[in-house]
Amino acid sequence: MVASMRAYEGTKVPSNSFWNAENSEESQTEEFAHLYEPGHPCLEQMRHQALATSQLGRDEMDARMKKLKDSFEKPVKAAYEKLLNLNVNRKEKSKSLTKEDYPWLHQQWCDKLQDIVNGTRGEMPPWREVNHEIHLIDDNKQHIYHTPRCPLALREELYKKVNRYVDSGWWEPKSIAQAAPLLCIPKRDGRLRMAIDARQRNDNTIKDITPLPDQDIIWEDVARAKIRSKIDLMDAFEQVRVQIEDVSKNAFATITGMYLGHIMWIGDCNDPATFQQLMTSLFRNAIGRFMHVYLDDIFVYSESIEEHEEHLHVVFEQLRKAKLYLN
């Protein structure tokens, strides 16, 4: 028997210290059930080593080995069956998600969406079904603008944005006869918000009267649902291209010079209508069924967590195809 135990050394067997509260029931069962895997060499190693060192005959040794095998085969079988049951329970659990799974689900989505989160990328937005157009009432009208300014505390951030936008092709340095001044406005957190003082140009612009969605309908649909999510786009208006023939009308001036804007800007009177048209065109098959879009805010609502996961997948895939980026 001493020889048999030596032969057992090096084989994966649960130790006494393993069976404690610190290890989960699943991991304990998995390790113990390892002994009963098909082709496990444990018993054969014990038998050959014992025969080589024992004075007993082969028949008597085989009888003792069979008795030894029978003594622990039953509990190992039981452990193996228990492991199978645990795997079934895991699958059943994955089909019945609860609120306790929210942190895990949130992290799963964060991992899956690395390509469209954390802001825009250093490239031009693609041409989409809806792009921004600027239709003037009088193309030859002249405007007198004030000199652009920027607070000292925001200048360093402005310089960085100018370089980034020029490198991305969003801004094109250009000397223009008239250009609306860029406004540098501090946000609540102290960061820079940029907008165009386009009030004079807006007075000379044909208004897009596309209505925004009814907020009451949005609130009612979202409030009735059991599971809800809100998705925010990052610098939403800046993710929309300006039609090539209208780029010359989208000129603006900064403290570093004048530029043509190839992207939409906060300040144009028709920005909200353009962006709402874009989002409606992207989600026309889902709006009112399990989601609503109000400008750059997306509301997804469902009756169960599983259903909500499916709805989120549809929304995120559409945003990915459109190359629209999130906060």
Short mmCIF file of C-alpha atoms in Angstrom, two decimals, residues 70-238:
data_model
loop_
_atom_site.label_atom_id
_atom_site.label_comp_id
_atom_site.label_asym_id
_atom_site.label_seq_id
_atom_site.Cartn_x
_atom_site.Cartn_y
_atom_site.Cartn_z
CA ASP A 70 -14.71 0.57 -5.89
CA SER A 71 -14.10 2.40 -2.59
CA PHE A 72 -13.73 5.82 -4.23
CA GLU A 73 -15.31 5.37 -7.69
CA LYS A 74 -18.81 5.95 -6.35
CA PRO A 75 -18.09 9.37 -4.73
CA VAL A 76 -16.13 10.46 -7.80
CA LYS A 77 -19.06 9.52 -10.04
CA ALA A 78 -21.34 11.49 -7.77
CA ALA A 79 -19.03 14.49 -8.00
CA TYR A 80 -18.93 14.21 -11.77
CA GLU A 81 -22.73 14.12 -12.01
CA LYS A 82 -22.90 17.09 -9.66
CA LEU A 83 -20.57 19.03 -11.95
CA LEU A 84 -22.85 18.34 -14.90
CA ASN A 85 -25.80 19.66 -12.91
CA LEU A 86 -23.84 22.79 -12.01
CA ASN A 87 -23.13 23.45 -15.69
CA VAL A 88 -26.83 23.12 -16.45
CA ASN A 89 -27.62 25.55 -13.65
CA ARG A 90 -25.12 28.04 -15.07
CA LYS A 91 -26.87 27.96 -18.44
CA GLU A 92 -30.27 28.39 -16.82
CA LYS A 93 -28.96 31.31 -14.76
CA SER A 94 -27.64 33.04 -17.89
CA LYS A 95 -31.19 32.99 -19.27
CA SER A 96 -32.70 34.66 -16.21
CA LEU A 97 -30.73 37.84 -15.56
CA THR A 98 -31.54 40.01 -12.53
CA LYS A 99 -30.65 43.45 -11.24
CA GLU A 100 -27.61 41.95 -9.54
CA ASP A 101 -26.21 41.34 -13.05
CA TYR A 102 -26.36 45.05 -14.01
CA PRO A 103 -22.70 45.85 -13.15
CA TRP A 104 -21.52 42.81 -15.08
CA LEU A 105 -23.72 43.63 -18.08
CA HIS A 106 -22.55 47.25 -18.03
CA GLN A 107 -18.92 46.18 -18.09
CA GLN A 108 -19.63 43.72 -20.89
CA TRP A 109 -21.04 46.51 -23.04
CA CYS A 110 -18.13 48.82 -22.22
CA ASP A 111 -15.73 46.13 -23.40
CA LYS A 112 -17.70 45.53 -26.60
CA LEU A 113 -18.00 49.22 -27.49
CA GLN A 114 -14.38 50.34 -27.23
CA ASP A 115 -14.41 51.31 -30.92
CA ILE A 116 -17.26 53.84 -30.55
CA VAL A 117 -16.87 55.23 -27.01
CA ASN A 118 -14.67 57.95 -25.50
CA GLY A 119 -15.37 60.58 -28.11
CA THR A 120 -14.83 61.19 -31.80
CA ARG A 121 -11.86 59.95 -33.81
CA GLY A 122 -9.33 61.97 -35.76
CA GLU A 123 -11.02 61.52 -39.13
CA MET A 124 -13.70 63.14 -41.21
CA PRO A 125 -17.27 61.96 -40.55
CA PRO A 126 -18.67 59.87 -43.40
CA TRP A 127 -21.26 61.08 -45.85
CA ARG A 128 -24.63 59.80 -44.69
CA GLU A 129 -28.22 59.87 -45.88
CA VAL A 130 -28.62 63.23 -44.13
CA ASN A 131 -25.90 65.90 -44.24
CA HIS A 132 -26.07 69.57 -43.26
CA GLU A 133 -27.18 72.12 -45.84
CA ILE A 134 -27.07 75.93 -45.58
CA HIS A 135 -29.63 77.76 -47.72
CA LEU A 136 -29.32 81.55 -47.63
CA ILE A 137 -32.08 83.99 -48.50
CA ASP A 138 -29.60 86.45 -50.02
CA ASP A 139 -26.27 84.91 -51.06
CA ASN A 140 -24.68 88.34 -51.51
CA LYS A 141 -25.62 89.89 -48.20
CA GLN A 142 -22.70 91.33 -46.21
CA HIS A 143 -22.39 91.09 -42.42
CA ILE A 144 -20.28 93.10 -39.99
CA TYR A 145 -18.89 90.85 -37.25
CA HIS A 146 -17.05 91.67 -34.03
CA THR A 147 -13.50 90.49 -33.39
CA PRO A 148 -13.25 86.93 -32.00
CA ARG A 149 -12.07 86.57 -28.40
CA CYS A 150 -11.06 83.76 -26.07
CA PRO A 151 -10.49 83.94 -22.29
CA LEU A 152 -6.90 83.38 -21.25
CA ALA A 153 -7.86 80.34 -19.17
CA LEU A 154 -9.28 78.58 -22.26
CA ARG A 155 -6.63 79.46 -24.83
CA GLU A 156 -4.40 76.45 -24.32
CA GLU A 157 -7.35 74.11 -24.87
CA LEU A 158 -8.40 76.15 -27.91
CA TYR A 159 -4.94 75.80 -29.47
CA LYS A 160 -5.06 72.03 -28.99
CA LYS A 161 -8.51 71.80 -30.58
CA VAL A 162 -7.47 73.97 -33.52
CA ASN A 163 -4.52 71.66 -34.22
CA ARG A 164 -6.65 68.53 -33.84
CA TYR A 165 -9.47 69.79 -36.03
CA VAL A 166 -7.13 71.00 -38.77
CA ASP A 167 -5.24 67.68 -38.74
CA SER A 168 -8.56 65.81 -38.96
CA GLY A 169 -9.74 67.89 -41.91
CA TRP A 170 -12.69 69.30 -39.98
CA TRP A 171 -11.33 72.85 -40.29
CA GLU A 172 -9.66 74.25 -43.37
CA PRO A 173 -7.51 77.39 -42.90
CA LYS A 174 -8.76 79.96 -45.41
CA SER A 175 -8.85 83.74 -45.84
CA ILE A 176 -12.51 84.72 -46.15
CA ALA A 177 -14.12 88.10 -46.77
CA GLN A 178 -16.54 87.62 -43.89
CA ALA A 179 -16.53 85.03 -41.14
CA ALA A 180 -18.67 84.71 -38.02
CA PRO A 181 -16.65 84.84 -34.78
CA LEU A 182 -16.01 81.70 -32.76
CA LEU A 183 -17.24 81.93 -29.17
CA CYS A 184 -15.15 80.28 -26.45
CA ILE A 185 -17.50 79.46 -23.57
CA PRO A 186 -16.48 77.70 -20.34
CA LYS A 187 -18.52 74.65 -19.40
CA ARG A 188 -19.57 73.92 -15.82
CA ASP A 189 -16.46 71.82 -15.33
CA GLY A 190 -14.23 74.57 -16.72
CA ARG A 191 -13.58 72.94 -20.10
CA LEU A 192 -14.00 74.72 -23.42
CA ARG A 193 -17.26 74.78 -25.35
CA MET A 194 -17.08 76.28 -28.84
CA ALA A 195 -19.97 77.84 -30.73
CA ILE A 196 -20.37 80.16 -33.69
CA ASP A 197 -21.99 83.56 -33.26
CA ALA A 198 -24.09 83.02 -36.37
CA ARG A 199 -26.99 85.28 -35.42
CA GLN A 200 -26.63 87.53 -38.47
CA ARG A 201 -26.26 84.62 -40.85
CA ASN A 202 -29.24 82.89 -39.22
CA ASP A 203 -31.38 85.94 -39.99
CA ASN A 204 -30.45 85.40 -43.63
CA THR A 205 -31.04 81.64 -43.61
CA ILE A 206 -34.10 79.74 -44.84
CA LYS A 207 -35.35 77.92 -41.74
CA ASP A 208 -35.77 74.15 -41.66
CA ILE A 209 -39.10 73.68 -39.90
CA THR A 210 -38.71 69.95 -39.23
CA PRO A 211 -40.42 69.43 -35.83
CA LEU A 212 -38.65 67.74 -32.94
CA PRO A 213 -40.24 64.60 -31.42
CA ASP A 214 -43.07 64.97 -28.91
CA GLN A 215 -41.43 64.79 -25.49
CA ASP A 216 -44.64 63.67 -23.79
CA ILE A 217 -44.80 60.56 -25.96
CA ILE A 218 -41.16 59.79 -25.21
CA TRP A 219 -41.64 60.12 -21.44
CA GLU A 220 -44.80 57.99 -21.49
CA ASP A 221 -43.24 55.14 -23.49
CA VAL A 222 -40.07 55.13 -21.44
CA ALA A 223 -41.91 55.39 -18.11
CA ARG A 224 -44.13 52.37 -18.88
CA ALA A 225 -41.16 50.09 -19.58
CA LYS A 226 -39.53 47.98 -16.88
CA ILE A 227 -35.96 48.34 -18.17
CA ARG A 228 -34.58 51.64 -19.52
CA SER A 229 -31.27 53.01 -20.80
CA LYS A 230 -30.17 56.46 -21.96
CA ILE A 231 -27.31 56.83 -24.43
CA ASP A 232 -25.47 60.12 -25.06
CA LEU A 233 -23.51 60.99 -28.17
CA MET A 234 -20.22 62.88 -27.89
CA ASP A 235 -20.01 66.29 -29.64
CA ALA A 236 -23.01 65.22 -31.66
CA PHE A 237 -23.31 68.15 -34.07
CA GLU A 238 -19.61 67.96 -34.93
#
